[in-house]
Amino acid sequence: MAETRLARLLADELGDCCDADVENRLAELDALGDAAFGEDAVRPAFAALGNETRYRLTRALFASDGERCVCELEALVDVSESAVSHALADLVDAGLVTRRKEGNWRYYGASDLATALFGAADEEAA
C-alpha cells in the first residue's frame, strides 16, 4: 500500500515512475531514518519534558539566575517533596539539570542542554 502511494507520488514528481525509482526513494528514506533515529542523545530530554512537573522545574531553572535549592523548587510545583526529588533525578538523568550537594543541601541548575533547548524555543516563539 505505502509503495503504491509512493509510486504515485514519484509519478507526479517525475512525470513517470518505475520500480527502480521506488527502490531508490526507499533507499533514501532508509538512510534518512537511520540518520534521524540513530544515536539520539536528546530524546531522553524531550521525553522528560513531556511531564508537567519536570517541564516546570526545568523551565524555572532555565529562567533562574543560577542554581536553586530543592526546597526552593518545591514551592514552584504542586506535588509532594518525594515527587519533586524523583522529577529532579529524572531531569539529571536526561541531562537537563545539574546537581550539586553542599552539606545537607542539594542545588540544581539548568544544564547547557536545557539552556540550548529553551533558548531556541523562546527565540523561535519571539
N, C-alpha and C. Protein backbone atom coordinates (compact mmCIF):
# COMPACT_ATOMS: atom_id res chain seq x y z
N MET A 1 0.82 -1.20 0.00
CA MET A 1 0.00 0.00 0.00
C MET A 1 0.87 1.27 0.00
N ALA A 2 1.84 1.32 0.93
CA ALA A 2 2.70 2.50 1.00
C ALA A 2 3.54 2.64 -0.26
N GLU A 3 3.98 1.51 -0.81
CA GLU A 3 4.79 1.58 -2.03
C GLU A 3 3.94 2.04 -3.22
N THR A 4 2.67 1.68 -3.22
CA THR A 4 1.78 2.14 -4.29
C THR A 4 1.60 3.65 -4.21
N ARG A 5 1.40 4.15 -3.01
CA ARG A 5 1.27 5.60 -2.85
C ARG A 5 2.57 6.31 -3.19
N LEU A 6 3.69 5.72 -2.79
CA LEU A 6 4.98 6.29 -3.12
C LEU A 6 5.19 6.32 -4.63
N ALA A 7 4.80 5.26 -5.31
CA ALA A 7 4.91 5.22 -6.78
C ALA A 7 4.07 6.32 -7.41
N ARG A 8 2.87 6.56 -6.87
CA ARG A 8 2.02 7.63 -7.41
C ARG A 8 2.66 9.00 -7.17
N LEU A 9 3.24 9.19 -5.99
CA LEU A 9 3.93 10.45 -5.70
C LEU A 9 5.08 10.67 -6.66
N LEU A 10 5.89 9.65 -6.83
CA LEU A 10 7.04 9.77 -7.73
C LEU A 10 6.60 10.00 -9.17
N ALA A 11 5.51 9.36 -9.58
CA ALA A 11 5.00 9.57 -10.92
C ALA A 11 4.57 11.03 -11.10
N ASP A 12 3.97 11.61 -10.06
CA ASP A 12 3.59 13.03 -10.13
C ASP A 12 4.82 13.92 -10.17
N GLU A 13 5.84 13.59 -9.36
CA GLU A 13 7.05 14.40 -9.31
C GLU A 13 7.89 14.27 -10.58
N LEU A 14 8.02 13.03 -11.07
CA LEU A 14 8.94 12.76 -12.17
C LEU A 14 8.27 12.72 -13.54
N GLY A 15 6.95 12.64 -13.56
CA GLY A 15 6.24 12.52 -14.82
C GLY A 15 6.08 11.07 -15.23
N ASP A 16 6.87 10.20 -14.67
CA ASP A 16 6.80 8.77 -14.94
C ASP A 16 7.54 8.09 -13.78
N CYS A 17 7.21 6.86 -13.51
CA CYS A 17 7.83 6.17 -12.39
C CYS A 17 7.97 4.69 -12.72
N CYS A 18 9.13 4.15 -12.31
CA CYS A 18 9.34 2.72 -12.49
C CYS A 18 9.76 2.12 -11.15
N ASP A 19 9.87 0.80 -11.10
CA ASP A 19 10.23 0.12 -9.86
C ASP A 19 11.57 0.61 -9.32
N ALA A 20 12.51 0.92 -10.19
CA ALA A 20 13.82 1.40 -9.76
C ALA A 20 13.71 2.75 -9.05
N ASP A 21 12.80 3.61 -9.51
CA ASP A 21 12.59 4.91 -8.86
C ASP A 21 12.07 4.70 -7.43
N VAL A 22 11.14 3.77 -7.30
CA VAL A 22 10.59 3.48 -5.97
C VAL A 22 11.68 2.91 -5.07
N GLU A 23 12.46 1.98 -5.58
CA GLU A 23 13.54 1.37 -4.79
C GLU A 23 14.58 2.42 -4.37
N ASN A 24 14.92 3.34 -5.28
CA ASN A 24 15.87 4.41 -4.95
C ASN A 24 15.33 5.31 -3.84
N ARG A 25 14.04 5.67 -3.96
CA ARG A 25 13.46 6.54 -2.93
C ARG A 25 13.37 5.80 -1.59
N LEU A 26 13.04 4.52 -1.61
CA LEU A 26 13.00 3.74 -0.37
C LEU A 26 14.38 3.67 0.28
N ALA A 27 15.42 3.54 -0.54
CA ALA A 27 16.79 3.53 -0.01
C ALA A 27 17.13 4.89 0.62
N GLU A 28 16.72 5.98 -0.04
CA GLU A 28 16.93 7.32 0.51
C GLU A 28 16.21 7.47 1.85
N LEU A 29 14.98 6.95 1.92
CA LEU A 29 14.20 7.05 3.15
C LEU A 29 14.79 6.20 4.27
N ASP A 30 15.35 5.04 3.93
CA ASP A 30 16.04 4.22 4.93
C ASP A 30 17.23 4.98 5.51
N ALA A 31 18.00 5.63 4.65
CA ALA A 31 19.16 6.41 5.11
C ALA A 31 18.70 7.57 5.98
N LEU A 32 17.61 8.22 5.59
CA LEU A 32 17.05 9.31 6.39
C LEU A 32 16.64 8.80 7.77
N GLY A 33 15.97 7.66 7.80
CA GLY A 33 15.55 7.07 9.07
C GLY A 33 16.74 6.75 9.96
N ASP A 34 17.79 6.19 9.38
CA ASP A 34 19.00 5.89 10.15
C ASP A 34 19.61 7.16 10.73
N ALA A 35 19.66 8.22 9.93
CA ALA A 35 20.24 9.48 10.39
C ALA A 35 19.36 10.14 11.45
N ALA A 36 18.05 10.09 11.26
CA ALA A 36 17.13 10.77 12.17
C ALA A 36 16.91 10.03 13.47
N PHE A 37 16.92 8.70 13.43
CA PHE A 37 16.54 7.92 14.59
C PHE A 37 17.67 7.10 15.18
N GLY A 38 18.88 7.29 14.70
CA GLY A 38 20.02 6.54 15.21
C GLY A 38 20.35 6.97 16.63
N GLU A 39 21.58 7.31 16.88
CA GLU A 39 22.00 7.80 18.19
C GLU A 39 21.32 9.13 18.47
N ASP A 40 20.32 9.11 19.29
CA ASP A 40 19.53 10.31 19.57
C ASP A 40 19.74 10.74 21.01
N ALA A 41 20.75 11.58 21.23
CA ALA A 41 21.12 11.98 22.57
C ALA A 41 20.09 12.86 23.26
N VAL A 42 19.27 13.57 22.49
CA VAL A 42 18.31 14.48 23.12
C VAL A 42 16.93 13.86 23.34
N ARG A 43 16.70 12.66 22.84
CA ARG A 43 15.39 12.05 23.02
C ARG A 43 15.00 11.92 24.49
N PRO A 44 15.90 11.47 25.38
CA PRO A 44 15.52 11.41 26.80
C PRO A 44 15.11 12.77 27.36
N ALA A 45 15.73 13.83 26.85
CA ALA A 45 15.39 15.17 27.32
C ALA A 45 13.96 15.53 26.91
N PHE A 46 13.61 15.27 25.66
CA PHE A 46 12.25 15.56 25.21
C PHE A 46 11.23 14.70 25.94
N ALA A 47 11.58 13.45 26.19
CA ALA A 47 10.67 12.57 26.94
C ALA A 47 10.47 13.10 28.35
N ALA A 48 11.54 13.56 28.99
CA ALA A 48 11.43 14.08 30.35
C ALA A 48 10.57 15.34 30.39
N LEU A 49 10.68 16.16 29.37
CA LEU A 49 9.91 17.41 29.33
C LEU A 49 8.43 17.18 29.06
N GLY A 50 8.05 15.96 28.72
CA GLY A 50 6.65 15.63 28.47
C GLY A 50 5.81 15.57 29.73
N ASN A 51 6.44 15.60 30.88
CA ASN A 51 5.75 15.59 32.16
C ASN A 51 5.67 17.03 32.69
N GLU A 52 4.50 17.45 33.12
CA GLU A 52 4.29 18.84 33.54
C GLU A 52 5.23 19.26 34.68
N THR A 53 5.39 18.42 35.69
CA THR A 53 6.26 18.77 36.82
C THR A 53 7.69 18.93 36.36
N ARG A 54 8.20 17.98 35.58
CA ARG A 54 9.58 18.07 35.11
C ARG A 54 9.76 19.27 34.19
N TYR A 55 8.76 19.54 33.34
CA TYR A 55 8.84 20.70 32.46
C TYR A 55 8.93 21.99 33.29
N ARG A 56 8.04 22.13 34.27
CA ARG A 56 8.01 23.35 35.09
C ARG A 56 9.32 23.53 35.86
N LEU A 57 9.85 22.46 36.40
CA LEU A 57 11.11 22.56 37.14
C LEU A 57 12.26 22.97 36.22
N THR A 58 12.32 22.38 35.05
CA THR A 58 13.39 22.72 34.10
C THR A 58 13.24 24.15 33.62
N ARG A 59 12.02 24.54 33.32
CA ARG A 59 11.75 25.90 32.86
C ARG A 59 12.14 26.91 33.93
N ALA A 60 11.80 26.60 35.18
CA ALA A 60 12.14 27.51 36.29
C ALA A 60 13.66 27.62 36.45
N LEU A 61 14.36 26.51 36.33
CA LEU A 61 15.81 26.56 36.44
C LEU A 61 16.44 27.31 35.28
N PHE A 62 15.88 27.18 34.10
CA PHE A 62 16.35 27.93 32.95
C PHE A 62 16.16 29.44 33.18
N ALA A 63 15.01 29.81 33.73
CA ALA A 63 14.70 31.23 33.95
C ALA A 63 15.43 31.79 35.17
N SER A 64 15.89 30.92 36.03
CA SER A 64 16.54 31.34 37.28
C SER A 64 17.93 31.91 37.02
N ASP A 65 18.33 32.77 37.90
CA ASP A 65 19.68 33.31 37.85
C ASP A 65 20.57 32.43 38.71
N GLY A 66 21.02 31.33 38.16
CA GLY A 66 21.89 30.42 38.91
C GLY A 66 21.14 29.23 39.47
N GLU A 67 21.79 28.56 40.40
CA GLU A 67 21.24 27.34 40.98
C GLU A 67 20.14 27.65 41.99
N ARG A 68 19.31 26.64 42.23
CA ARG A 68 18.26 26.73 43.24
C ARG A 68 18.30 25.48 44.10
N CYS A 69 18.06 25.68 45.40
CA CYS A 69 17.97 24.56 46.33
C CYS A 69 16.67 23.81 46.06
N VAL A 70 16.68 22.52 46.33
CA VAL A 70 15.49 21.71 46.12
C VAL A 70 14.31 22.27 46.91
N CYS A 71 14.55 22.82 48.10
CA CYS A 71 13.45 23.37 48.90
C CYS A 71 12.81 24.58 48.22
N GLU A 72 13.57 25.32 47.44
CA GLU A 72 13.02 26.43 46.67
C GLU A 72 12.18 25.92 45.50
N LEU A 73 12.64 24.87 44.88
CA LEU A 73 11.93 24.32 43.73
C LEU A 73 10.60 23.68 44.14
N GLU A 74 10.55 23.11 45.34
CA GLU A 74 9.31 22.51 45.83
C GLU A 74 8.18 23.52 45.86
N ALA A 75 8.51 24.77 46.11
CA ALA A 75 7.48 25.82 46.20
C ALA A 75 6.88 26.15 44.83
N LEU A 76 7.52 25.72 43.77
CA LEU A 76 7.07 26.07 42.42
C LEU A 76 6.09 25.08 41.81
N VAL A 77 6.00 23.91 42.38
CA VAL A 77 5.13 22.87 41.82
C VAL A 77 4.24 22.30 42.92
N ASP A 78 3.07 21.88 42.54
CA ASP A 78 2.08 21.39 43.49
C ASP A 78 2.12 19.86 43.56
N VAL A 79 3.28 19.33 43.97
CA VAL A 79 3.43 17.89 44.15
C VAL A 79 4.21 17.65 45.45
N SER A 80 4.26 16.42 45.87
CA SER A 80 4.94 16.09 47.12
C SER A 80 6.45 16.30 47.01
N GLU A 81 7.09 16.39 48.16
CA GLU A 81 8.54 16.52 48.22
C GLU A 81 9.21 15.34 47.52
N SER A 82 8.66 14.16 47.73
CA SER A 82 9.19 12.95 47.09
C SER A 82 9.07 13.04 45.57
N ALA A 83 7.94 13.55 45.08
CA ALA A 83 7.74 13.67 43.63
C ALA A 83 8.71 14.68 43.03
N VAL A 84 8.99 15.75 43.75
CA VAL A 84 9.96 16.74 43.27
C VAL A 84 11.35 16.11 43.18
N SER A 85 11.73 15.39 44.21
CA SER A 85 13.04 14.73 44.20
C SER A 85 13.15 13.73 43.06
N HIS A 86 12.10 12.97 42.85
CA HIS A 86 12.09 11.99 41.76
C HIS A 86 12.17 12.70 40.40
N ALA A 87 11.40 13.77 40.24
CA ALA A 87 11.42 14.52 38.98
C ALA A 87 12.81 15.10 38.72
N LEU A 88 13.43 15.64 39.75
CA LEU A 88 14.77 16.20 39.58
C LEU A 88 15.79 15.13 39.23
N ALA A 89 15.67 13.96 39.83
CA ALA A 89 16.57 12.85 39.48
C ALA A 89 16.40 12.46 38.02
N ASP A 90 15.15 12.42 37.55
CA ASP A 90 14.89 12.12 36.14
C ASP A 90 15.51 13.18 35.23
N LEU A 91 15.42 14.43 35.65
CA LEU A 91 15.96 15.53 34.84
C LEU A 91 17.49 15.48 34.79
N VAL A 92 18.11 15.10 35.89
CA VAL A 92 19.56 14.92 35.90
C VAL A 92 19.93 13.80 34.94
N ASP A 93 19.21 12.67 35.03
CA ASP A 93 19.47 11.53 34.14
C ASP A 93 19.30 11.89 32.67
N ALA A 94 18.34 12.78 32.38
CA ALA A 94 18.08 13.19 31.00
C ALA A 94 19.05 14.26 30.52
N GLY A 95 19.90 14.75 31.41
CA GLY A 95 20.88 15.74 31.02
C GLY A 95 20.35 17.17 30.98
N LEU A 96 19.18 17.40 31.59
CA LEU A 96 18.57 18.73 31.54
C LEU A 96 18.96 19.61 32.72
N VAL A 97 19.31 19.02 33.84
CA VAL A 97 19.71 19.80 35.00
C VAL A 97 20.98 19.24 35.61
N THR A 98 21.68 20.12 36.31
CA THR A 98 22.87 19.73 37.04
C THR A 98 22.51 19.65 38.52
N ARG A 99 23.28 18.87 39.27
CA ARG A 99 23.02 18.72 40.71
C ARG A 99 24.35 18.86 41.44
N ARG A 100 24.28 19.59 42.54
CA ARG A 100 25.46 19.78 43.38
C ARG A 100 25.03 19.69 44.82
N LYS A 101 25.79 18.94 45.62
CA LYS A 101 25.47 18.80 47.04
C LYS A 101 26.44 19.67 47.84
N GLU A 102 25.87 20.40 48.78
CA GLU A 102 26.67 21.24 49.67
C GLU A 102 26.14 21.02 51.08
N GLY A 103 26.87 20.27 51.87
CA GLY A 103 26.40 19.92 53.21
C GLY A 103 25.12 19.09 53.12
N ASN A 104 24.08 19.57 53.78
CA ASN A 104 22.78 18.88 53.76
C ASN A 104 21.90 19.30 52.60
N TRP A 105 22.36 20.25 51.79
CA TRP A 105 21.51 20.83 50.75
C TRP A 105 21.94 20.37 49.37
N ARG A 106 20.95 20.26 48.50
CA ARG A 106 21.22 19.94 47.09
C ARG A 106 20.75 21.11 46.24
N TYR A 107 21.61 21.49 45.33
CA TYR A 107 21.33 22.62 44.45
C TYR A 107 21.25 22.12 43.01
N TYR A 108 20.31 22.68 42.28
CA TYR A 108 20.08 22.29 40.89
C TYR A 108 20.18 23.51 39.99
N GLY A 109 20.65 23.29 38.79
CA GLY A 109 20.74 24.35 37.81
C GLY A 109 20.41 23.81 36.43
N ALA A 110 20.10 24.70 35.52
CA ALA A 110 19.83 24.31 34.13
C ALA A 110 21.14 23.89 33.48
N SER A 111 21.11 22.78 32.77
CA SER A 111 22.30 22.32 32.05
C SER A 111 22.44 23.10 30.74
N ASP A 112 23.56 22.90 30.08
CA ASP A 112 23.75 23.52 28.77
C ASP A 112 22.68 23.04 27.78
N LEU A 113 22.28 21.77 27.89
CA LEU A 113 21.25 21.25 27.00
C LEU A 113 19.92 21.96 27.24
N ALA A 114 19.52 22.12 28.50
CA ALA A 114 18.27 22.83 28.81
C ALA A 114 18.33 24.27 28.32
N THR A 115 19.46 24.90 28.52
CA THR A 115 19.62 26.28 28.07
C THR A 115 19.49 26.37 26.55
N ALA A 116 20.10 25.42 25.85
CA ALA A 116 20.01 25.43 24.38
C ALA A 116 18.58 25.17 23.92
N LEU A 117 17.91 24.20 24.52
CA LEU A 117 16.53 23.86 24.09
C LEU A 117 15.56 25.01 24.37
N PHE A 118 15.56 25.50 25.59
CA PHE A 118 14.63 26.59 25.91
C PHE A 118 15.01 27.89 25.22
N GLY A 119 16.30 28.13 25.07
CA GLY A 119 16.74 29.32 24.36
C GLY A 119 16.27 29.30 22.91
N ALA A 120 16.41 28.14 22.26
CA ALA A 120 15.95 28.02 20.86
C ALA A 120 14.45 28.13 20.78
N ALA A 121 13.74 27.51 21.70
CA ALA A 121 12.26 27.58 21.69
C ALA A 121 11.78 29.01 21.90
N ASP A 122 12.40 29.71 22.85
CA ASP A 122 11.97 31.09 23.11
C ASP A 122 12.31 32.00 21.95
N GLU A 123 13.45 31.78 21.33
CA GLU A 123 13.84 32.58 20.17
C GLU A 123 12.87 32.37 19.01
N GLU A 124 12.48 31.13 18.79
CA GLU A 124 11.56 30.79 17.71
C GLU A 124 10.18 31.39 17.97
N ALA A 125 9.77 31.40 19.24
CA ALA A 125 8.45 31.90 19.60
C ALA A 125 8.38 33.43 19.50
N ALA A 126 9.52 34.08 19.58
CA ALA A 126 9.54 35.55 19.57
C ALA A 126 9.30 36.12 18.20
